[in-house]
Amino acid sequence: MTNKNSKIDKNILIVANWKMNPVTLDEAKRLFEVVKKGVAGFSLPRRKLKFAIPEVEVVTCPPFVYLSNFQLSASSLQLGAQNCFYEEKGAFTGEISPLMLKNLGCRYVIIGHSERRQYFGETNEMINKKIKAALKTRLKPILCLGEKEEEREQIKEILENQLIQDLKEVSPGQITNIVIAYEPVWAIGTGNYCSVDDALSAYLMIKKFLTNYYSRNLANRVKILYGGSIDNQNAASYIKEARMDGLLVGGASLNASEFIKIVKSCQ
Ligand code: PGA
């Protein structure tokens, strides 16, 4: 296991999932502006340097209705969405297509979050269609998967089954454009702490699956994030000790100073 005090020597991706918050555009703008200022200097300026320093890429995923207020040009913050449909356009009342998101400047889209699986009946088949549609539009899907409390004993089968179904027909050429977020359902929004050992073991299961299914080289290029009750105290441990390539932050991303502390702790 990596040392707690070791330096982070790889590029990190930190994603803020605002979920269905906040309820006014003014609040959303304020949160966005504070975070944008707070993380300025973490990512883009580093890219301009000639020598390689690990980067921290920060992505904000607000509700759809706020996206067009947050168009970015040369910002240190990227935009993502929390969901999309699998068709480009047409008679699908209430749905948002990946093409619309791309045209609004999104780079990422979260797909298959456990709340969508639980409350909106999203199946692995639907998730697989959404992933393929997002890839076709050149959006990077952040595929969420993880086991429920009662499935903890069968975690290997559960994760494998989700990966097999969600990544069906995703080609070797496409897999490196996908980010995988391991989010144990029992740790989401509950304050339940997923130990570093449990997170590391899930990380290794996912890497092994990708290695067998694609190749070691491709598996090494797929980013794996951890998500579930992250705060500024535990954030870095998932990266330094559980080898994760980044974080998917829910509740703590609604508090700008807490979120900025999380980003800083992962440098
Ligand atoms: P949480 O949510 O950080 O509030 O646990 C994480 C997520 O749902 O992505």
XYZ file of C-alpha atoms and ligand atoms in Angstrom:
276
model
C 0.000 0.000 0.000
C 1.185 3.532 -0.757
C 2.384 5.683 2.101
C 0.022 8.256 3.612
C 2.704 10.895 3.375
C 3.723 10.143 -0.199
C 3.350 12.812 -2.872
C 0.658 12.435 -5.499
C 2.487 11.817 -8.761
C -0.342 11.315 -11.250
C -3.055 13.398 -12.900
C -6.152 13.567 -10.738
C -9.777 14.111 -11.719
C -12.154 15.604 -9.155
C -15.830 15.736 -10.053
C -18.478 17.719 -8.169
C -21.935 16.181 -8.393
C -24.362 18.862 -7.206
C -27.337 16.507 -7.680
C -30.665 18.446 -7.469
C -29.097 21.506 -5.771
C -29.145 24.460 -5.265
C -32.695 25.663 -5.889
C -31.960 29.132 -7.307
C -29.775 30.266 -10.171
C -28.240 32.977 -7.959
C -27.018 30.406 -5.463
C -25.729 28.218 -8.267
C -23.802 31.123 -9.797
C -22.303 32.067 -6.427
C -21.172 28.530 -5.718
C -19.701 28.184 -9.178
C -17.805 31.482 -8.995
C -16.285 30.764 -5.587
C -15.183 27.292 -6.652
C -13.830 28.629 -9.929
C -11.674 31.192 -8.106
C -10.640 28.666 -5.498
C -9.388 26.111 -7.972
C -7.840 28.587 -10.405
C -4.174 27.809 -10.612
C -4.613 24.102 -9.981
C -5.038 22.901 -13.492
C -4.722 25.023 -16.590
C -1.646 27.113 -15.755
C 0.224 23.881 -15.070
C -0.460 22.687 -18.594
C 1.447 25.632 -19.916
C 4.614 24.499 -18.174
C 7.138 22.641 -20.322
C 7.929 20.005 -17.695
C 5.387 17.514 -16.493
C 3.741 18.231 -13.152
C 0.706 16.152 -12.195
C -2.493 18.036 -12.920
C -5.742 18.239 -11.014
C -8.703 18.518 -13.356
C -11.874 19.760 -11.661
C -15.307 19.171 -13.180
C -18.578 20.662 -11.964
C -21.797 18.829 -12.747
C -24.722 21.184 -11.968
C -28.383 20.482 -12.766
C -29.130 20.779 -16.526
C -30.989 24.090 -16.135
C -27.873 25.920 -14.928
C -25.434 24.599 -17.518
C -25.879 27.386 -20.052
C -24.976 29.967 -17.372
C -21.627 28.336 -16.840
C -20.111 28.271 -20.285
C -16.375 28.178 -19.941
C -13.562 29.353 -22.123
C -10.084 29.185 -20.663
C -11.129 28.189 -17.188
C -9.545 25.815 -14.738
C -12.952 24.287 -14.231
C -14.654 21.931 -16.683
C -18.358 21.279 -17.065
C -20.209 18.008 -16.861
C -23.827 16.852 -16.686
C -25.459 14.388 -14.310
C -27.278 12.270 -16.857
C -28.311 12.155 -20.517
C -30.647 10.242 -22.799
C -29.399 7.867 -25.476
C -30.976 9.489 -28.532
C -29.649 12.642 -30.198
C -33.010 14.358 -30.714
C -36.684 13.710 -31.311
C -39.964 13.018 -29.545
C -38.660 12.151 -26.073
C -40.466 14.595 -23.784
C -38.409 15.769 -20.858
C -35.135 14.205 -21.970
C -31.751 15.835 -22.655
C -29.473 14.485 -25.350
C -25.696 14.099 -25.235
C -25.457 16.334 -28.300
C -27.229 19.159 -26.440
C -24.764 18.784 -23.580
C -21.814 18.770 -25.932
C -23.118 21.891 -27.646
C -23.355 23.635 -24.247
C -19.669 22.996 -23.580
C -19.845 19.899 -21.385
C -16.827 17.623 -21.480
C -18.162 14.902 -19.140
C -21.467 13.237 -18.291
C -22.202 11.107 -15.234
C -24.019 7.920 -16.241
C -25.600 5.183 -14.129
C -25.449 6.947 -10.764
C -26.981 4.711 -8.095
C -29.725 7.289 -7.466
C -30.759 6.986 -11.110
C -30.649 3.206 -10.890
C -32.683 3.250 -7.658
C -35.268 6.029 -8.171
C -35.618 6.129 -11.955
C -35.347 2.446 -12.746
C -32.236 2.752 -14.896
C -31.119 -0.668 -15.971
C -27.669 -1.745 -17.110
C -29.101 -1.987 -20.623
C -30.169 1.682 -20.561
C -26.868 2.698 -19.021
C -24.995 0.863 -21.774
C -27.011 2.719 -24.440
C -26.311 6.048 -22.736
C -22.593 5.319 -22.555
C -22.437 4.495 -26.265
C -24.453 7.604 -27.166
C -22.203 9.838 -25.040
C -19.072 8.359 -26.615
C -20.492 8.895 -30.092
C -20.894 12.602 -29.255
C -17.348 12.750 -27.821
C -18.537 13.337 -24.286
C -16.596 11.433 -21.647
C -18.943 9.207 -19.647
C -18.299 8.843 -15.918
C -19.784 5.391 -15.351
C -20.907 4.899 -11.740
C -21.060 1.460 -10.233
C -20.972 -0.129 -6.808
C -22.565 -2.629 -4.493
C -25.488 -2.145 -2.087
C -25.113 -2.856 1.634
C -26.697 -6.312 1.279
C -24.416 -7.145 -1.649
C -21.109 -6.487 0.107
C -20.282 -10.201 0.363
C -20.723 -10.601 -3.411
C -18.954 -7.418 -4.415
C -16.772 -9.098 -7.070
C -19.759 -10.602 -8.917
C -21.765 -7.389 -8.578
C -19.020 -5.150 -10.001
C -18.192 -7.625 -12.779
C -21.809 -7.943 -13.768
C -22.234 -4.146 -13.941
C -19.014 -3.768 -15.934
C -19.897 -6.526 -18.412
C -23.357 -5.118 -19.085
C -22.556 -1.411 -18.952
C -19.499 -1.734 -21.218
C -21.101 -4.098 -23.747
C -19.836 -3.248 -27.266
C -17.537 -0.511 -25.976
C -14.463 -1.020 -28.135
C -10.809 -0.968 -27.055
C -10.534 2.329 -28.949
C -13.295 3.826 -26.784
C -12.566 2.513 -23.313
C -9.898 5.099 -22.492
C -12.501 7.845 -22.971
C -14.536 6.409 -20.120
C -13.997 7.204 -16.452
C -15.226 4.651 -13.922
C -16.481 5.817 -10.537
C -16.618 3.191 -7.813
C -19.344 4.308 -5.427
C -20.443 1.818 -2.771
C -24.164 2.575 -2.469
C -24.055 2.232 1.332
C -21.469 5.040 1.527
C -23.334 7.578 -0.627
C -24.765 10.494 1.329
C -24.710 8.474 4.548
C -21.460 9.490 6.211
C -20.594 5.759 6.239
C -16.885 5.502 5.718
C -15.556 3.113 3.104
C -12.171 1.990 4.401
C -9.085 2.541 2.311
C -8.615 -1.254 2.173
C -12.136 -1.803 0.817
C -11.694 0.984 -1.742
C -8.318 -0.410 -2.803
C -9.758 -3.874 -3.175
C -12.586 -2.550 -5.418
C -10.025 -0.548 -7.410
C -7.984 -3.714 -8.008
C -11.087 -5.716 -9.015
C -12.021 -3.089 -11.606
C -8.446 -2.847 -12.943
C -8.241 -6.644 -13.202
C -11.523 -6.816 -15.047
C -10.401 -4.128 -17.516
C -7.065 -5.886 -18.007
C -8.758 -9.195 -18.840
C -11.503 -7.624 -20.936
C -9.279 -5.168 -22.844
C -5.539 -5.200 -22.076
C -3.135 -4.140 -19.345
C -2.069 -1.125 -21.371
C -5.659 0.075 -21.885
C -6.639 -0.724 -18.288
C -3.790 1.468 -17.069
C -5.187 4.384 -19.050
C -8.724 4.220 -17.613
C -9.230 6.540 -14.641
C -10.995 5.059 -11.631
C -12.586 7.455 -9.139
C -13.899 6.860 -5.646
C -17.203 8.382 -4.494
C -19.203 8.174 -1.266
C -19.156 10.514 1.780
C -15.916 12.214 0.798
C -14.757 15.128 2.949
C -11.536 17.076 3.253
C -10.272 14.683 5.932
C -10.588 11.433 3.988
C -10.231 12.644 0.368
C -6.472 12.287 -0.074
C -6.352 8.825 1.504
C -8.382 7.366 -1.374
C -5.815 8.684 -3.814
C -2.621 8.095 -1.869
C -3.507 4.793 -0.238
C -6.333 3.277 -2.315
C -4.633 4.258 -5.614
C -7.734 6.001 -6.954
C -7.235 8.434 -9.860
C -9.723 10.924 -8.491
C -12.956 11.518 -6.629
C -16.669 11.971 -7.247
C -17.896 14.338 -4.549
C -21.591 14.808 -3.748
C -22.712 16.635 -0.590
C -19.326 18.214 0.139
C -19.257 19.833 -3.313
C -22.136 22.145 -2.277
C -19.933 23.832 0.282
C -17.388 25.833 -1.714
C -14.714 26.063 0.959
C -15.002 22.374 1.832
C -14.786 21.427 -1.829
C -11.748 23.651 -2.406
C -10.058 22.019 0.615
C -10.750 18.611 -0.935
C -9.165 19.698 -4.214
C -6.151 21.175 -2.408
C -5.660 18.024 -0.364
C -5.298 16.044 -3.598
C -2.420 18.024 -5.030
P -21.842 11.975 -1.374
O -22.349 11.592 -2.824
O -20.444 12.553 -1.512
O -22.828 12.975 -0.845
O -21.814 10.711 -0.572
C -21.492 11.017 -3.769
C -22.240 10.736 -5.041
O -23.431 10.428 -4.982
O -21.691 10.825 -6.134
